[in-house]
JSON list of C-alpha atoms and ligand atoms in Angstrom, two decimals:
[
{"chain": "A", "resi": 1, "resn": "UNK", "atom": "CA", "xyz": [74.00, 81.49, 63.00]},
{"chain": "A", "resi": 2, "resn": "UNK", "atom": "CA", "xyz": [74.40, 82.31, 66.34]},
{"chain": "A", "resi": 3, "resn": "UNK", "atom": "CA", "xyz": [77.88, 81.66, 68.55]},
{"chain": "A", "resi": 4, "resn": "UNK", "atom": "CA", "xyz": [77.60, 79.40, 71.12]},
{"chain": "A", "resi": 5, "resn": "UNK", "atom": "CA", "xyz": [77.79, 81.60, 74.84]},
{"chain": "A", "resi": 6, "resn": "UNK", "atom": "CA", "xyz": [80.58, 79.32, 75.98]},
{"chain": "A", "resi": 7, "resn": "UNK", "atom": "CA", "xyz": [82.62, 80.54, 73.09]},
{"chain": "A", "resi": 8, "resn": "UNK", "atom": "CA", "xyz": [83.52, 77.60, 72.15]},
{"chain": "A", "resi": 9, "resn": "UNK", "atom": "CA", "xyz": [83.56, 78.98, 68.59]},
{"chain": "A", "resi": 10, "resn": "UNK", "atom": "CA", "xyz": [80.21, 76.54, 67.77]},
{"chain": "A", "resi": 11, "resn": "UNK", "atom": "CA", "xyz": [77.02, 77.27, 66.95]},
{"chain": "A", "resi": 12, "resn": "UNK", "atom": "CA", "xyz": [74.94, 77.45, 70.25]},
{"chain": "A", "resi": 13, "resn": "UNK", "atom": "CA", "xyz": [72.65, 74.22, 67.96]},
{"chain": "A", "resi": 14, "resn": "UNK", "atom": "CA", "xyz": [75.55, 72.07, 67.91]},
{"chain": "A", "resi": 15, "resn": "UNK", "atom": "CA", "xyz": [77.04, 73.09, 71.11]},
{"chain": "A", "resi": 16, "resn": "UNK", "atom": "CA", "xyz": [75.42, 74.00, 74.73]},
{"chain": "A", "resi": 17, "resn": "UNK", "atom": "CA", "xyz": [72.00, 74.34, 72.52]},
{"chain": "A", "resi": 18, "resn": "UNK", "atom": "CA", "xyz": [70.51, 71.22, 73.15]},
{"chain": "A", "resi": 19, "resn": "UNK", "atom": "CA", "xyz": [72.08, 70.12, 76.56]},
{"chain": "A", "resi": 20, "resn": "UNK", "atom": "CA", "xyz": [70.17, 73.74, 77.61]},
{"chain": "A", "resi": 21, "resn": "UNK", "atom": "CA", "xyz": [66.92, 72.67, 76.02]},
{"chain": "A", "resi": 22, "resn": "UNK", "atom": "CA", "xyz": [66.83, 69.30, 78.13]},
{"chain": "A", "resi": 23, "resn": "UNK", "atom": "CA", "xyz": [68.88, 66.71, 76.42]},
{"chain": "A", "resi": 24, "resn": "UNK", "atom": "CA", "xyz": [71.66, 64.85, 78.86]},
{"chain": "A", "resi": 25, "resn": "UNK", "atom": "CA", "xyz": [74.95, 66.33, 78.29]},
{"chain": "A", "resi": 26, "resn": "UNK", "atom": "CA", "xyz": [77.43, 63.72, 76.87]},
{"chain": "A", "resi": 27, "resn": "UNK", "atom": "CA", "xyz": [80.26, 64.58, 78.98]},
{"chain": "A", "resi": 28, "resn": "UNK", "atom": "CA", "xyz": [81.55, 66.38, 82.10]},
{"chain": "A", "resi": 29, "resn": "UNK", "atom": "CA", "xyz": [82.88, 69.35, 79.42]},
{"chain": "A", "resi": 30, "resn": "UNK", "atom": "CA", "xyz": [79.23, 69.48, 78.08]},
{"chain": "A", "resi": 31, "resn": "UNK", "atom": "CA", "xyz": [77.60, 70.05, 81.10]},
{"chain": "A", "resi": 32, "resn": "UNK", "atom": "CA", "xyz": [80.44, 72.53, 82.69]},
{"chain": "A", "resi": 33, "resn": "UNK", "atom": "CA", "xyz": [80.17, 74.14, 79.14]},
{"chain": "A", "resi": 34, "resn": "UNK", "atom": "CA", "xyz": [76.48, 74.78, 79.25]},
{"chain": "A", "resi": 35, "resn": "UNK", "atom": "CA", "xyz": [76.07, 75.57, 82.47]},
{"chain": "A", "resi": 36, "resn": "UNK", "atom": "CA", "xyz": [78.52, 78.39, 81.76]},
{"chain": "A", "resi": 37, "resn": "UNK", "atom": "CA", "xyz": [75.94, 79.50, 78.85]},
{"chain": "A", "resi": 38, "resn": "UNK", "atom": "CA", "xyz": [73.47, 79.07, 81.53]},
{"chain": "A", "resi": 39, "resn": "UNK", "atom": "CA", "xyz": [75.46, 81.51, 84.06]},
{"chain": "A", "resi": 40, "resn": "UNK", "atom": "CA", "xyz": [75.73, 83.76, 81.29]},
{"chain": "A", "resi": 41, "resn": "UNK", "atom": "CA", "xyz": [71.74, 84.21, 80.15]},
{"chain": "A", "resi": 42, "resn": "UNK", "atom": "CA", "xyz": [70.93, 83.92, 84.63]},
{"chain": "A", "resi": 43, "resn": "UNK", "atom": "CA", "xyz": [69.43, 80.27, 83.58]},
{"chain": "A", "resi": 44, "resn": "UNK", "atom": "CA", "xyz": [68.79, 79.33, 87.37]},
{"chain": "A", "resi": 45, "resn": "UNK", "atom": "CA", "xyz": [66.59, 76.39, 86.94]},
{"chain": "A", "resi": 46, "resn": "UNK", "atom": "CA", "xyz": [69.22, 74.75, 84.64]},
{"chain": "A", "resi": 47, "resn": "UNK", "atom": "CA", "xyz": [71.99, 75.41, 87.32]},
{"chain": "A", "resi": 48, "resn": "UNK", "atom": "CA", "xyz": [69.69, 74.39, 90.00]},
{"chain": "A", "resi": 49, "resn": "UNK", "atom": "CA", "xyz": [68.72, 71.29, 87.80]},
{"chain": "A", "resi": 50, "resn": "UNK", "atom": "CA", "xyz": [72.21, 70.02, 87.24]},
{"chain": "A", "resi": 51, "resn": "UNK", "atom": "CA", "xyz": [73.27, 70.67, 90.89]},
{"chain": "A", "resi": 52, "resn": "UNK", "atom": "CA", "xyz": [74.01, 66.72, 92.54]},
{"chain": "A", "resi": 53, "resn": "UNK", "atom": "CA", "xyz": [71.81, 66.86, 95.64]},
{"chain": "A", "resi": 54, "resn": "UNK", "atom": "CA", "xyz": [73.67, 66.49, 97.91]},
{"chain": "A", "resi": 55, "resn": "UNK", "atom": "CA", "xyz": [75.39, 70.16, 96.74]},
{"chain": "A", "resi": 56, "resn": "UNK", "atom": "CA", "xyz": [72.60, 71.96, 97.31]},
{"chain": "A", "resi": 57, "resn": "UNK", "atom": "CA", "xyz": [72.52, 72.63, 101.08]},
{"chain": "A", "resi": 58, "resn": "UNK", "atom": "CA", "xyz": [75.25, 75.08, 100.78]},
{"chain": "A", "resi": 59, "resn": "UNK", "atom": "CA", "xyz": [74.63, 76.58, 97.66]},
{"chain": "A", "resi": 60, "resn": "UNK", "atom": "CA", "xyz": [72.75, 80.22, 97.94]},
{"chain": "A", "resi": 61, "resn": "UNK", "atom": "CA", "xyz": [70.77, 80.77, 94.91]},
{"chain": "A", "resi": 62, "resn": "UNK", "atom": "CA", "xyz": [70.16, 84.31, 95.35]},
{"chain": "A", "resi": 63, "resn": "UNK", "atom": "CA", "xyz": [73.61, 85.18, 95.88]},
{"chain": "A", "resi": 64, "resn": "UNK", "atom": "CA", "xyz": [74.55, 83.69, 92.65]},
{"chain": "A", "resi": 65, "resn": "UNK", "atom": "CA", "xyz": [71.87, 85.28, 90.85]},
{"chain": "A", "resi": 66, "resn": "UNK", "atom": "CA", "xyz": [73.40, 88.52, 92.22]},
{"chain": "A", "resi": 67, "resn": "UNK", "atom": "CA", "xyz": [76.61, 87.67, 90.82]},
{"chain": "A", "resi": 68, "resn": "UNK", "atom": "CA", "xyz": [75.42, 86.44, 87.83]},
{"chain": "A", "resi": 69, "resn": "UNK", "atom": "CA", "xyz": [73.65, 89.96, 87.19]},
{"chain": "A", "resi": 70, "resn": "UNK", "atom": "CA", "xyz": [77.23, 92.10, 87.80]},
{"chain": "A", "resi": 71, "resn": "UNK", "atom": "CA", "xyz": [78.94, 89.99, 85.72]},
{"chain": "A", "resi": 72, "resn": "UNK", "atom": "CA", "xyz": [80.20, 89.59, 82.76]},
{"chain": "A", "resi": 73, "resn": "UNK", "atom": "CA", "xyz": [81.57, 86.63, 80.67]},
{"chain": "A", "resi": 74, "resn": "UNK", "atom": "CA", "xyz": [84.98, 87.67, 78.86]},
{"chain": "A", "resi": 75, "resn": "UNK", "atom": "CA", "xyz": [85.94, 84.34, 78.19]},
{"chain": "A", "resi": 76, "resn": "UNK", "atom": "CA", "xyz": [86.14, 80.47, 79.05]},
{"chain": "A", "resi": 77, "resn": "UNK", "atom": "CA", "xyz": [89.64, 78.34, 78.72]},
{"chain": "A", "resi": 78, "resn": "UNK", "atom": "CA", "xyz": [89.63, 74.54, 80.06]},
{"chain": "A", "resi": 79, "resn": "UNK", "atom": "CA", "xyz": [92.72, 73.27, 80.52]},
{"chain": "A", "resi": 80, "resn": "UNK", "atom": "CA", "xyz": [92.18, 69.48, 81.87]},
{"chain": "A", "resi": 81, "resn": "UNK", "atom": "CA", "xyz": [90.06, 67.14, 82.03]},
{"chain": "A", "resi": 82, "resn": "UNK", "atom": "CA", "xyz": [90.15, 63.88, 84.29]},
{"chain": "A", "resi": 83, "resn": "UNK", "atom": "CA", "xyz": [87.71, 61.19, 82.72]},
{"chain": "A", "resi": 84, "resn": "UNK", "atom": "CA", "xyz": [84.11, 62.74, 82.43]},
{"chain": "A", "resi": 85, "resn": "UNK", "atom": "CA", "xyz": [83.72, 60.76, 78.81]},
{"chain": "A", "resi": 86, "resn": "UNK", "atom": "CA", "xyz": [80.62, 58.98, 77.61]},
{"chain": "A", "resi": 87, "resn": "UNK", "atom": "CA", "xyz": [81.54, 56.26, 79.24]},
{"chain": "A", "resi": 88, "resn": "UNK", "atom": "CA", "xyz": [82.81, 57.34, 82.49]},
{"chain": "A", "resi": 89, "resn": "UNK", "atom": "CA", "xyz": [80.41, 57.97, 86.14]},
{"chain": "A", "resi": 90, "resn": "UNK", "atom": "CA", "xyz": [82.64, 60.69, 87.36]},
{"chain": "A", "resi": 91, "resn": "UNK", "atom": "CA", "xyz": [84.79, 63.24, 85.77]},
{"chain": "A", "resi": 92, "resn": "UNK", "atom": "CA", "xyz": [86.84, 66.74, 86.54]},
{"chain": "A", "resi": 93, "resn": "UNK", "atom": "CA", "xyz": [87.19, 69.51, 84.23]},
{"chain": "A", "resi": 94, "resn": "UNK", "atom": "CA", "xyz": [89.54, 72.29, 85.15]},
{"chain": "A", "resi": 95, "resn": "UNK", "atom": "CA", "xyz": [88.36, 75.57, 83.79]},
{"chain": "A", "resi": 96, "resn": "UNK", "atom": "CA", "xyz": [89.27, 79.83, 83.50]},
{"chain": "A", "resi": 97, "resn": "UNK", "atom": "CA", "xyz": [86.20, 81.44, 83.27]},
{"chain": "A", "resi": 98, "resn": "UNK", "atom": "CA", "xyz": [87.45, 85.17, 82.65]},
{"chain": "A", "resi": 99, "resn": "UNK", "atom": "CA", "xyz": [84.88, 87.31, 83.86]},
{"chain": "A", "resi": 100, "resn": "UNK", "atom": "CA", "xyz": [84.61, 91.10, 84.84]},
{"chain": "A", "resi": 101, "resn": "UNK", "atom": "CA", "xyz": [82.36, 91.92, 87.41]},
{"chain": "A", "resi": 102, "resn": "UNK", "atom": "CA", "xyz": [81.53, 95.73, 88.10]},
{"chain": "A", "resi": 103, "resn": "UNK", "atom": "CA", "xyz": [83.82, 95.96, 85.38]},
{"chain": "A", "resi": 104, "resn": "UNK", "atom": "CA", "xyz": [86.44, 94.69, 87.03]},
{"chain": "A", "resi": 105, "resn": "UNK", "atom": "CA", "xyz": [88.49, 91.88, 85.22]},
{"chain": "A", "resi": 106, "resn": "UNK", "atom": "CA", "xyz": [88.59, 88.70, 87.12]},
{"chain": "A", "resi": 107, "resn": "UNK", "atom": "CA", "xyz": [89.65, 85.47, 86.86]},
{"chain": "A", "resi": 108, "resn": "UNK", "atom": "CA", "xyz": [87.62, 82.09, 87.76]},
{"chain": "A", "resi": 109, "resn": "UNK", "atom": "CA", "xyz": [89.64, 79.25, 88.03]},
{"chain": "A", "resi": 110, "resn": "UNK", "atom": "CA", "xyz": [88.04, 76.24, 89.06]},
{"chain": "A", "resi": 111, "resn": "UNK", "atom": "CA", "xyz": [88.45, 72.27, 89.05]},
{"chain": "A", "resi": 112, "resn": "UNK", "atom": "CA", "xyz": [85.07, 71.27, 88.81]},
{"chain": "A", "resi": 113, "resn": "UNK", "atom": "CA", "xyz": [83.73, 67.69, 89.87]},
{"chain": "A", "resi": 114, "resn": "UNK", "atom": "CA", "xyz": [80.89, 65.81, 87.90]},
{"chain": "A", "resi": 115, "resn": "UNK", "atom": "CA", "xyz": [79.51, 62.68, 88.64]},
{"chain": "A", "resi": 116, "resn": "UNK", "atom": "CA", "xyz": [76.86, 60.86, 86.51]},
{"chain": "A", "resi": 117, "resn": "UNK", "atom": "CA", "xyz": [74.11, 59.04, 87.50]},
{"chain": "A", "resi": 118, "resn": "UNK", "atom": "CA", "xyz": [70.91, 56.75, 85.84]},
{"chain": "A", "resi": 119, "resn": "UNK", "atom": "CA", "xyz": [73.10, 59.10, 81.94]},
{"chain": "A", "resi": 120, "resn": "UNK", "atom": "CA", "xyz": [72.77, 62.33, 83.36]},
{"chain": "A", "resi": 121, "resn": "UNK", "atom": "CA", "xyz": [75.32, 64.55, 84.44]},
{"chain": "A", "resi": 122, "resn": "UNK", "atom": "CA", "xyz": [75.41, 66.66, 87.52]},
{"chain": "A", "resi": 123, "resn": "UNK", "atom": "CA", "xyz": [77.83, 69.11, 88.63]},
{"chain": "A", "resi": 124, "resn": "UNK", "atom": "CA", "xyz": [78.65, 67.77, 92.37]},
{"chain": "A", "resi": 125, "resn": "UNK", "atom": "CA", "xyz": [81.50, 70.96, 93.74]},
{"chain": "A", "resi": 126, "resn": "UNK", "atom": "CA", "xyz": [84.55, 72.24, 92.76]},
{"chain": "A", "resi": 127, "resn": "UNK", "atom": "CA", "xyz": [88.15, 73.37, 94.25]},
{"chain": "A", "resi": 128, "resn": "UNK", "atom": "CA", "xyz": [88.60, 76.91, 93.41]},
{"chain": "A", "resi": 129, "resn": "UNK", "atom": "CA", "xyz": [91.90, 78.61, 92.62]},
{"chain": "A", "resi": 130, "resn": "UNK", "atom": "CA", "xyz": [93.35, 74.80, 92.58]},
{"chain": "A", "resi": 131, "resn": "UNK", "atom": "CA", "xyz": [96.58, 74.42, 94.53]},
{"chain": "A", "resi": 132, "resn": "UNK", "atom": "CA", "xyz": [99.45, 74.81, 92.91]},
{"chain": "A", "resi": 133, "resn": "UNK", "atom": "CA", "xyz": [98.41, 77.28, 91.36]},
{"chain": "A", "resi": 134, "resn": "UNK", "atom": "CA", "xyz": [99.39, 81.14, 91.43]},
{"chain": "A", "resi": 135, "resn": "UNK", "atom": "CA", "xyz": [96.86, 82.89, 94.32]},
{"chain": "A", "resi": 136, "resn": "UNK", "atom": "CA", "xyz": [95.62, 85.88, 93.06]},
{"chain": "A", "resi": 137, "resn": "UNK", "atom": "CA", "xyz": [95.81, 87.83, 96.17]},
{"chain": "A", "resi": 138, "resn": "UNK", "atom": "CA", "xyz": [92.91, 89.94, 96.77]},
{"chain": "A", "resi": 139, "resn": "UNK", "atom": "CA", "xyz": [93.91, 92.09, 99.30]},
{"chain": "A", "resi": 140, "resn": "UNK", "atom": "CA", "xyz": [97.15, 92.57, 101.17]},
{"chain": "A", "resi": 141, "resn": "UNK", "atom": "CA", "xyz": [97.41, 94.52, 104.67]},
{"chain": "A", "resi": 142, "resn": "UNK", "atom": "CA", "xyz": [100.19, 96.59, 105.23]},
{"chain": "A", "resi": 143, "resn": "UNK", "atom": "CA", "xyz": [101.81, 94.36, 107.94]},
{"chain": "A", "resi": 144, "resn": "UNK", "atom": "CA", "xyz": [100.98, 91.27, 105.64]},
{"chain": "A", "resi": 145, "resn": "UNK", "atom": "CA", "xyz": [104.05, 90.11, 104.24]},
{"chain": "A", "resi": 146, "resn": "UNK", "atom": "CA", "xyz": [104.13, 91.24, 100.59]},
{"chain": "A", "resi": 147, "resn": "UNK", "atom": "CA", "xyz": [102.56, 89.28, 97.60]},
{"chain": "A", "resi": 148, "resn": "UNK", "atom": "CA", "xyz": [105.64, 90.00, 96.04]},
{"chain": "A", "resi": 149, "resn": "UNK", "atom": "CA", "xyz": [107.20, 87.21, 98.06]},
{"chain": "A", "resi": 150, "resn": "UNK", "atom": "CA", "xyz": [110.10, 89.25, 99.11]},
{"chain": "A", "resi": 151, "resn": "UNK", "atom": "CA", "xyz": [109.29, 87.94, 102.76]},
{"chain": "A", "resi": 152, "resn": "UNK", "atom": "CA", "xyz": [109.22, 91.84, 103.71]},
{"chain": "A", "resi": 153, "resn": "UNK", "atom": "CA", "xyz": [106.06, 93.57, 104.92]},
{"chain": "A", "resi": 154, "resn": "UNK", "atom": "CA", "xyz": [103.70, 94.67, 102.51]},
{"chain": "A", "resi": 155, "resn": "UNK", "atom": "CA", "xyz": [104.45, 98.31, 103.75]},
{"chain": "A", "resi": 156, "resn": "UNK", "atom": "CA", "xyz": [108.00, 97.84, 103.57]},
{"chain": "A", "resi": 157, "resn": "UNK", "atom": "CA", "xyz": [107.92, 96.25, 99.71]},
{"chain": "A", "resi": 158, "resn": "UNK", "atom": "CA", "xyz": [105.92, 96.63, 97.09]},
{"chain": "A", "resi": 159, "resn": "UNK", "atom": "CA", "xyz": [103.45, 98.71, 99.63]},
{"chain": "A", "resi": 160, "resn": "UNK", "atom": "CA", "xyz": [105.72, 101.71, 100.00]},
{"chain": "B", "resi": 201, "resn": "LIG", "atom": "ZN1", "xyz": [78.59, 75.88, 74.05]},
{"chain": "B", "resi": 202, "resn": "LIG", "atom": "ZN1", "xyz": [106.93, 93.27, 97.42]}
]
């Protein structure tokens, strides 16, 4: 048996398997689930076929294949979902994707938007490092104040 990619702990037959191979995914989690999988194994056509339309004028295929090719899945938490049931047209899943890219660790945190239309589901955007949520800062300047939150200057603080 093989583990599904999204490590979901499933078989990849009774998990992202089928939705992969062509079948509509039942829910928002299915899809976001599989097209994980699919980020994972540089599937392009199946994140280019699950994209809503109106999505894809700002959405650079070759820089995500780029990313997709330095990275590397670590892991995949969700921790909400918002409707996105079999019986729902619209749906948000709130995801981790733990990631490390030029083996750097990273986290992807993402509340993802799905709508569904004529049974299938398509991935339409997503809000990334949600607010209200802790920023992971990036970068800091040494006259930025500090990430710290001490209200000092990064050179002053943590910086020093
Ligand atoms: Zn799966
Ligand atoms: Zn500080």
């Amino acid at each position: 048996m093989t583990l599904c990619a999204c490590m979901s702990g499933r078989e990849t037959d009774s998990c992202c398997g089928p939705v992969l191979a062509g079948q509509p995914a039942k829910t928002a989690e299915a899809l976001m689930r599989a097209r994980f999988c699919a980020f994972t194994s540089g599937n392009m056509d199946f994140l280019d076929r699950t994209l809503a339309p109106e999505s894809k004028d700002d959405y650079d295929r070759e820089e995500l294949k780029e990313t997709i090719e330095n990275a590397k899945p670590q892991g995949l938490e969700v921790r909400k979902l918002e409707g996105g049931q079999e019986g729902d047209s619209e749906g948000m899943v709130e995801f981790v994707a733990r990631l490390k890219v030029h083996g750097e660790p990273m986290a992807h945190h993402e509340r993802a938007f799905f709508r569904r239309e004529n049974g299938i589901w398509l991935y339409v955007d997503g809000e990334v490092n949600p607010k209200g949520q802790p920023r992971h800062v990036e970068k800091v300047g040494r006259n930025d104040p500090c990430s710290c939150g001490s209200g000092k200057k990064y050179k002053k603080c943590c910086g020093a």
